[in-house]
CSV table of C-alpha atoms in Angstrom, one decimal:
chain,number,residue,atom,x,y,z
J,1374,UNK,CA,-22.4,1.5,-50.8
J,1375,UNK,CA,-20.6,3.9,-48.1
J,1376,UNK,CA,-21.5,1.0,-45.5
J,1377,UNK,CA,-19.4,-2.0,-47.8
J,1378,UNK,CA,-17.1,0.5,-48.5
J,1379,UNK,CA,-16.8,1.3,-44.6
J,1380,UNK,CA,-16.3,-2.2,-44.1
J,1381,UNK,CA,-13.5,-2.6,-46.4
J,1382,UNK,CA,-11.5,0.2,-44.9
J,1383,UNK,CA,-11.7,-1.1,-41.8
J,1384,UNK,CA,-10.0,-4.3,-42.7
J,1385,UNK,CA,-6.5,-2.7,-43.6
J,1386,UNK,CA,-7.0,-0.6,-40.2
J,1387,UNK,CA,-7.5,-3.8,-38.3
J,1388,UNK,CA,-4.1,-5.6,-39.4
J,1389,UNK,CA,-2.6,-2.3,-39.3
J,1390,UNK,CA,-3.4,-2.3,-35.2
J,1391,UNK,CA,-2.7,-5.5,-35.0
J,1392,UNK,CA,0.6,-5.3,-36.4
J,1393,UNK,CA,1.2,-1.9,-33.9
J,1394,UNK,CA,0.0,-4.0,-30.8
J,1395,UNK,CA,2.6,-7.0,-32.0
J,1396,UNK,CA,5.0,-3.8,-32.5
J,1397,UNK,CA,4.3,-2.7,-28.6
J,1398,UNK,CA,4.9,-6.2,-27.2
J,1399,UNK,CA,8.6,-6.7,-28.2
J,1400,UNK,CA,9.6,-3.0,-27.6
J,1401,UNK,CA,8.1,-3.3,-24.1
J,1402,UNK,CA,9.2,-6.4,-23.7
J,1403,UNK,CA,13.0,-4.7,-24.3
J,1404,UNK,CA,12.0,-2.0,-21.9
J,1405,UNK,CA,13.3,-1.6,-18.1
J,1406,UNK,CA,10.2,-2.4,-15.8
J,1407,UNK,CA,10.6,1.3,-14.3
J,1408,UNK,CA,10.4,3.0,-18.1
J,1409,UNK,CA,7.0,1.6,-19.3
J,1410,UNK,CA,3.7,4.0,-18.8
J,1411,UNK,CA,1.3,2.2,-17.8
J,1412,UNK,CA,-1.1,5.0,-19.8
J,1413,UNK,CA,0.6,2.8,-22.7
J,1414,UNK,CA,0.1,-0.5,-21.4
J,1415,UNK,CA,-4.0,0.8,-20.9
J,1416,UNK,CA,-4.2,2.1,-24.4
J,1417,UNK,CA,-3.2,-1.4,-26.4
J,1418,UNK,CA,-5.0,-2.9,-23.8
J,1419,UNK,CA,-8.5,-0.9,-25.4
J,1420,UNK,CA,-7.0,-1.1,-29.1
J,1421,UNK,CA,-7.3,-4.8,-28.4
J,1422,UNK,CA,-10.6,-4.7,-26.9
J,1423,UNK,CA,-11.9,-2.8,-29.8
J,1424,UNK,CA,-10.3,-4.9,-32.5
J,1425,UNK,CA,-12.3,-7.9,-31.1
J,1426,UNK,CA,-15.9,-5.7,-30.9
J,1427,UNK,CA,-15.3,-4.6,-34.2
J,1428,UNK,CA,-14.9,-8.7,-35.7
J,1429,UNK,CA,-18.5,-9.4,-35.4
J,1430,UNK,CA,-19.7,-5.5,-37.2
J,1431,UNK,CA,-17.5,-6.6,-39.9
J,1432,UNK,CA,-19.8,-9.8,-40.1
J,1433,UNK,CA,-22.5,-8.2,-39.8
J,1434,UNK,CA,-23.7,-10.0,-36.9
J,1435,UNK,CA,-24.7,-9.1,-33.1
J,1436,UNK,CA,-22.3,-9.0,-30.8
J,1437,UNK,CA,-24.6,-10.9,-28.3
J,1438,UNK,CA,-26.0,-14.3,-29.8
J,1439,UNK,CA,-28.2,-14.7,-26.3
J,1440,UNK,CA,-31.4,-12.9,-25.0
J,1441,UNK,CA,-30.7,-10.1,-22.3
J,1442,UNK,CA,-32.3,-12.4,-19.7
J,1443,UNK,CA,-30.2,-15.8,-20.9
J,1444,UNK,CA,-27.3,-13.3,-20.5
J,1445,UNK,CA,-28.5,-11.7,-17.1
J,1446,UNK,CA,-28.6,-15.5,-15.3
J,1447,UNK,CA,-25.6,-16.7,-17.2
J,1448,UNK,CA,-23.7,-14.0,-15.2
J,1449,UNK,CA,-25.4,-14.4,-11.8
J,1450,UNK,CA,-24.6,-18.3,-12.1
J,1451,UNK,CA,-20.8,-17.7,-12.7
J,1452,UNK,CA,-20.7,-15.1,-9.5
J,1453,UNK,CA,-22.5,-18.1,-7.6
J,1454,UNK,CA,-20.1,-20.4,-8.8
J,1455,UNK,CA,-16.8,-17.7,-7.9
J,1456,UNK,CA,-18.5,-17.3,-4.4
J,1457,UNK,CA,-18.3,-20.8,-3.5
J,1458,UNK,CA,-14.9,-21.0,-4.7
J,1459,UNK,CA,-13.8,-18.2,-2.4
J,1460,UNK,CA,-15.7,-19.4,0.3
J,1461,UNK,CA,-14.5,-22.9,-0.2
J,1462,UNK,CA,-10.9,-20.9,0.1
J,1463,UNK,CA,-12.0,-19.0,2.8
J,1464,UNK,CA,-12.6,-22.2,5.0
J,1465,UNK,CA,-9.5,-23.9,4.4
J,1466,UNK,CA,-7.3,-21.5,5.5
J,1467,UNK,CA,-9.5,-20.7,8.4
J,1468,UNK,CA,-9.1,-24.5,9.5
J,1469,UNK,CA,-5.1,-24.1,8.7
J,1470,UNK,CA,-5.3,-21.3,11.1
J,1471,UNK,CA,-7.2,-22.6,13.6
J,1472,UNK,CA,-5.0,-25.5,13.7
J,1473,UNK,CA,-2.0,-22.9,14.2
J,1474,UNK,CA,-3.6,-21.1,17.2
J,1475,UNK,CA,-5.3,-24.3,19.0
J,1476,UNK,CA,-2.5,-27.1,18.5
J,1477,UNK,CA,0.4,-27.3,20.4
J,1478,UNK,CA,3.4,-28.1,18.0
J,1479,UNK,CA,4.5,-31.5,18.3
J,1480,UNK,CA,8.6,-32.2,17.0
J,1481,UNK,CA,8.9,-34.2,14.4
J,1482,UNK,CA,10.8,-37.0,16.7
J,1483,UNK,CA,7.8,-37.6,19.3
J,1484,UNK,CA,5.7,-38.0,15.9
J,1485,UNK,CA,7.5,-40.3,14.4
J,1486,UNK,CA,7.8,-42.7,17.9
J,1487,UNK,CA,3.7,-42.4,18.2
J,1488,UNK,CA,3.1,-44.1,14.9
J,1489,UNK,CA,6.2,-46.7,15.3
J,1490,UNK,CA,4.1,-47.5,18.0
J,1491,UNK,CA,0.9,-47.5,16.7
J,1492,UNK,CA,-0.1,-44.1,17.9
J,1493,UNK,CA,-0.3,-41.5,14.6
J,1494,UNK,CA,-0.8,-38.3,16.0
J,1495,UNK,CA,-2.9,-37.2,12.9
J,1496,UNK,CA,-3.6,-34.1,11.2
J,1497,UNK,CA,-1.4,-31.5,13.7
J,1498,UNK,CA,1.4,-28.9,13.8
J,1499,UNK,CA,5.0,-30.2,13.5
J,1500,UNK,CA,8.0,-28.9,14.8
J,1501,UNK,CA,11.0,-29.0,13.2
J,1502,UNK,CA,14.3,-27.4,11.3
J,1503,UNK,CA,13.9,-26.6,7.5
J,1504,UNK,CA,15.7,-28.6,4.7
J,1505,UNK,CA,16.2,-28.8,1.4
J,1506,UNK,CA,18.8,-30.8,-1.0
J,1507,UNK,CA,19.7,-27.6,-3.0
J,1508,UNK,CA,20.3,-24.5,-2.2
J,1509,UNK,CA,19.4,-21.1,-4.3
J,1510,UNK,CA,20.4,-17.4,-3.7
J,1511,UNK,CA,17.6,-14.8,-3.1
J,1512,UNK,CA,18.3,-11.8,-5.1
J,1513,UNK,CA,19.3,-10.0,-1.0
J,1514,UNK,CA,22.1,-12.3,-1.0
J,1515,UNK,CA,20.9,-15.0,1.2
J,1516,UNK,CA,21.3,-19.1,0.6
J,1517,UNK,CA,17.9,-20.5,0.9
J,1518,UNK,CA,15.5,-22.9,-0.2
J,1519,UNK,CA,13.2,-20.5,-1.7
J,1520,UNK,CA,12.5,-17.0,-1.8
J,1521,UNK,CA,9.9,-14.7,-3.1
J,1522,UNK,CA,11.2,-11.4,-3.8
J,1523,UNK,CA,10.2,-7.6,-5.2
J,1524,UNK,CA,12.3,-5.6,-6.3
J,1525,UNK,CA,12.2,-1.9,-6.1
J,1526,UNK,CA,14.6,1.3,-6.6
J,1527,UNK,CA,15.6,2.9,-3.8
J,1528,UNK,CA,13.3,6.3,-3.8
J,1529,UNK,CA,14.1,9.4,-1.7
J,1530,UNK,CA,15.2,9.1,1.7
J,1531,UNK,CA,15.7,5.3,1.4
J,1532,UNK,CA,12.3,4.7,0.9
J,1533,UNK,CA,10.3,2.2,-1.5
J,1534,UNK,CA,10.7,3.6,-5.4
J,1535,UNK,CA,9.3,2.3,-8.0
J,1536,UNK,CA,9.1,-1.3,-8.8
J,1537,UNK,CA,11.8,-3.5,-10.8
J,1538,UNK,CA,11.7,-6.6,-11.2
J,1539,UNK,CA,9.3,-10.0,-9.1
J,1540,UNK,CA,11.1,-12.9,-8.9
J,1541,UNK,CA,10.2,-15.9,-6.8
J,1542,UNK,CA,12.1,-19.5,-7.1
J,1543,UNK,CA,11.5,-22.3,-4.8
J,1544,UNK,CA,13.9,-25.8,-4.3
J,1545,UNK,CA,12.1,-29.3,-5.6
J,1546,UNK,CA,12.2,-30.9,-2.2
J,1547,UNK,CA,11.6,-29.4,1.0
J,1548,UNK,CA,11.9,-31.5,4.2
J,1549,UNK,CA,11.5,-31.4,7.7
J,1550,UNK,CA,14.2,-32.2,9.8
J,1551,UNK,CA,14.2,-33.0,13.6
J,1552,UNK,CA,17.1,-34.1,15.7
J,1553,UNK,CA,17.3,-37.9,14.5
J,1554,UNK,CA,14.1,-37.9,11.2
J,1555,UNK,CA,13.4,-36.0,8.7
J,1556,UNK,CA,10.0,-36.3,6.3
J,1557,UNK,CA,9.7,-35.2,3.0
J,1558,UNK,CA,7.1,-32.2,2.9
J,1559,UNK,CA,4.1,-31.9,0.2
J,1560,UNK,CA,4.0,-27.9,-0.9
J,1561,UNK,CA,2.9,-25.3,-3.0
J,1562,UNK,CA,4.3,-21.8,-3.4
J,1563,UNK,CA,0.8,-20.5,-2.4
J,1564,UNK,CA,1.0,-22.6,1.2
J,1565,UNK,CA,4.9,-21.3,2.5
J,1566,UNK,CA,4.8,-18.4,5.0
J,1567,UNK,CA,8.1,-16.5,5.7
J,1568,UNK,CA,8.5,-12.8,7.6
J,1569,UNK,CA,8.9,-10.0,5.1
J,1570,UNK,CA,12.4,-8.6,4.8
J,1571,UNK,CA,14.0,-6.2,3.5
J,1572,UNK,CA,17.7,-6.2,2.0
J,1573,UNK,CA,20.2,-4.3,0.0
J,1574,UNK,CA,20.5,-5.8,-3.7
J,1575,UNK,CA,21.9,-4.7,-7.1
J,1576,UNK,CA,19.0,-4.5,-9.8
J,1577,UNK,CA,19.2,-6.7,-13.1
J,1578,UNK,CA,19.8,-5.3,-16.1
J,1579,UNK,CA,17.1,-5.2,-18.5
J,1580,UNK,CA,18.0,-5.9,-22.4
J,1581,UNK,CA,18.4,-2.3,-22.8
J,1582,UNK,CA,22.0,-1.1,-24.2
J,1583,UNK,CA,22.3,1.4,-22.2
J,1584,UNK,CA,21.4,-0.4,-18.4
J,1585,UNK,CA,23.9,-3.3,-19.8
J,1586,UNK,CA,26.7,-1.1,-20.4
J,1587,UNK,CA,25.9,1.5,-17.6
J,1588,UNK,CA,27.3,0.8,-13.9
J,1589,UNK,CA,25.1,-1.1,-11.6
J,1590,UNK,CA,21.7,0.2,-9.8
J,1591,UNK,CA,21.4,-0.2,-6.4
J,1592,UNK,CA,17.7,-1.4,-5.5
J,1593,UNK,CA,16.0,-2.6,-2.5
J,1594,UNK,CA,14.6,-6.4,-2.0
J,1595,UNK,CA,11.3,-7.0,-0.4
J,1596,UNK,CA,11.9,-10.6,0.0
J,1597,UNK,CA,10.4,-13.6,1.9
J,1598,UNK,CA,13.2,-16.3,2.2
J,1599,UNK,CA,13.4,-20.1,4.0
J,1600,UNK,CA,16.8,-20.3,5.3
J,1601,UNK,CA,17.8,-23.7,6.0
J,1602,UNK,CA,18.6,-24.8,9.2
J,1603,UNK,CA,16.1,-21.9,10.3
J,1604,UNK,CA,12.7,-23.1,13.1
J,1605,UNK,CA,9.6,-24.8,11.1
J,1606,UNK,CA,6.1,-25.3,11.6
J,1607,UNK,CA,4.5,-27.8,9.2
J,1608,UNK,CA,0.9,-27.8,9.3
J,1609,UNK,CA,-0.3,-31.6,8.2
J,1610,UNK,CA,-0.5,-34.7,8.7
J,1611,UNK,CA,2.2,-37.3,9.0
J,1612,UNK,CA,2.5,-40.5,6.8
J,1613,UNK,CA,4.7,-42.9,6.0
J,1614,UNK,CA,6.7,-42.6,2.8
J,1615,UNK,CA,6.6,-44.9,-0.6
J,1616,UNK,CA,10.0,-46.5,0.9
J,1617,UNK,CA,10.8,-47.6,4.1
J,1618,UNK,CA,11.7,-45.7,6.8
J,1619,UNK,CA,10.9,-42.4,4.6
J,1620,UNK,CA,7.9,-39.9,5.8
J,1621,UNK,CA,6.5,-37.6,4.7
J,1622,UNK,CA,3.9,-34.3,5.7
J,1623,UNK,CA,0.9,-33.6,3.8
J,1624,UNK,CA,-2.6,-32.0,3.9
J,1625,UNK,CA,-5.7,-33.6,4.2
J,1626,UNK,CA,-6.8,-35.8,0.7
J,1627,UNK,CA,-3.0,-35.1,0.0
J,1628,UNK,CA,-3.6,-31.5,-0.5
J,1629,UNK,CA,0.3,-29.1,0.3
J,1630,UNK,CA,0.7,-29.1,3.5
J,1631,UNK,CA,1.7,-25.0,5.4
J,1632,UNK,CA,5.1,-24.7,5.9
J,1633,UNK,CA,5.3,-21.6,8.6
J,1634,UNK,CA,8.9,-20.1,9.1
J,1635,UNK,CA,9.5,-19.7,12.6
J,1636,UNK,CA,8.2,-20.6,16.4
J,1637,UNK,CA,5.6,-17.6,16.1
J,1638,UNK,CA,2.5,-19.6,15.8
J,1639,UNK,CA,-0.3,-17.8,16.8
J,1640,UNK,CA,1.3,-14.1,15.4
J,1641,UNK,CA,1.0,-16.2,12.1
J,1642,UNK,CA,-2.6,-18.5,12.8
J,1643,UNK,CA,-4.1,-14.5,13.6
J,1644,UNK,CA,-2.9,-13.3,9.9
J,1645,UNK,CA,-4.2,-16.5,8.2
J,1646,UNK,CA,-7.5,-15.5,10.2
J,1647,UNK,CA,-8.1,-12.4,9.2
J,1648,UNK,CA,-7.3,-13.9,5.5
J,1649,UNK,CA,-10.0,-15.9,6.1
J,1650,UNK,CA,-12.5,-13.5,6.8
J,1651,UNK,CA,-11.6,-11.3,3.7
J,1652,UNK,CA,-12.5,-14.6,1.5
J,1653,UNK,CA,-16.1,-14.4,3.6
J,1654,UNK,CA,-16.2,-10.8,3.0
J,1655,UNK,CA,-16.0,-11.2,-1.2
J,1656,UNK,CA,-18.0,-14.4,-0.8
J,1657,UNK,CA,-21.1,-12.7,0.4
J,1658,UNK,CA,-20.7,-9.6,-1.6
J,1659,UNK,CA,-20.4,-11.6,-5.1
J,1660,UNK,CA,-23.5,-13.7,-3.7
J,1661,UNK,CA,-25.6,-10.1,-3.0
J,1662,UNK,CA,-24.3,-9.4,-6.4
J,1663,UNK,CA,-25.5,-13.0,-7.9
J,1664,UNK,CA,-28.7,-12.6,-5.8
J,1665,UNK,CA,-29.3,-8.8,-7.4
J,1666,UNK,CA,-28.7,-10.6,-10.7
J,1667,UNK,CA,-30.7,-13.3,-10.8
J,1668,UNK,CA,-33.6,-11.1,-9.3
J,1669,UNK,CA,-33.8,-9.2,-12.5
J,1670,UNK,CA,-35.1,-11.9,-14.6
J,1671,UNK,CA,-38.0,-12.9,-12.1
């Protein structure tokens, strides 16, 4: 009887978390970035986590369906699984890297001449200017065709305070552009590399009354930015486009293509290098830990 009536309680406590947790989301959600604990943020996180262990005791039913050994290889398989990803990862930007450091850049011009004459110069570095059809404003001030940004407060002695606000936006269309072609260039957000900056900004207000009304903050923006106009490397291969005399830069099997801000080549092939080994790194350790899984149930 005290178990059933256990059972009922508990169902009033559960909407009433749930309601508190929908509660948090919109007041946080009207909070400035700098004013939310994070201790909060951790605690819904475990109300959540215990609302959903506590479904199955109110069923009366185990919270694991699955043997202890089904369980044991299920896991070792999925770390299997994640390791090849990150290996798989791992390889291509060692291969974009290795294309940086041992290929000499070739301008977009000369490229363009070798397959008008039959002569396609293949998966290679290309030189050229950066492009794009519209222009946006990084929250430093500068016109450019995309930017990825962080913005902090400025702590003491100009130094890096707490952070305010990420915000990355990127143009539809990048191109290359040489001195008499330009190609149309295949890209992810994921494949652009830019130098770090860092510049003087004005924070956005959050939808608090008092940060709309108050005077402005001055914050500091972290920022990666593709000026256009600025030097290009495009990591590809060249292709003609779907109309004539278009072209266009892609990976290999049509994958993005690495769009490298910049003449410093092998500064930026090094980076993407030791990128690469990291991947490695976690690849073998979340094999050992597959392998240490999987032993168990042997």
């Amino acid at each position: 009887m005290g178990e059933d009536l256990g059972r009922i309680l508990w169902v009033p406590a559960c909407a009433a978390g749930l309601a508190v947790l929908l509660l948090a989301v919109f007041t946080l959600g009207r909070m400035s970035a700098r004013d939310r604990p994070r201790w909060l943020l951790a605690g819904f996180g475990a109300l959540a986590l215990g609302l959903v262990l506590f479904v199955p005791w109110l069923r009366d039913e185990p919270l694991v369906r699955v043997s202890p050994d089904v369980l044991v290889k299920a896991v070792g398989g999925a770390l299997l699984v994640l390791a090849a990803g990150v290996s798989a990862r791992g390889a291509r930007v060692r291969w974009r890297a290795a294309a940086l450091v041992g290929t000499a850049p070739l301008s977009l011009d000369e490229a363009v001449a070798a397959v008008r004459a039959g002569r396609p110069p293949g998966f290679g570095v290309y030189r050229g200017r950066l492009e794009s059809p519209e222009t946006l404003t990084s929250p430093g001030g500068v016109p450019c065709a995309f930017y990825d940004a962080a913005v902090h407060a400025v702590g003491e002695h100009g130094r890096k305070g707490p952070l305010l606000s990420r915000e990355r936006a990127y143009a539809p269309v990048l191109m290359l552009r040489g001195e008499r072609t330009r190609a149309t260039v295949g890209f992810a957000p994921s494949a652009l590399v830019a130098p770090l900056e860092v510049r003087r900004c004005v924070a956005v207000p959050a939808l608090t009354q008092a940060e709309l009304l108050g005077p402005s903050v001055e914050a500091l923006s972290w920022e990666r930015v593709g000026t256009p106009g600025e030097a290009c490397l495009v990591v590809g291969e060249l292709r003609r486009g779907p109309r004539d005399g278009t072209w266009e830069l892609r990976g290999r099997g049509g994958r993005p293509a690495l769009v490298v801000l910049g003449d410093e080549a092998t500064g930026t092939g090094g980076v993407l290098s030791r990128g690469a080994w990291k991947h490695f790194a976690a690849a073998g350790g979340l094999s050992l830990a597959a392998a240490f899984m999987l032993a168990r149930t042997l």
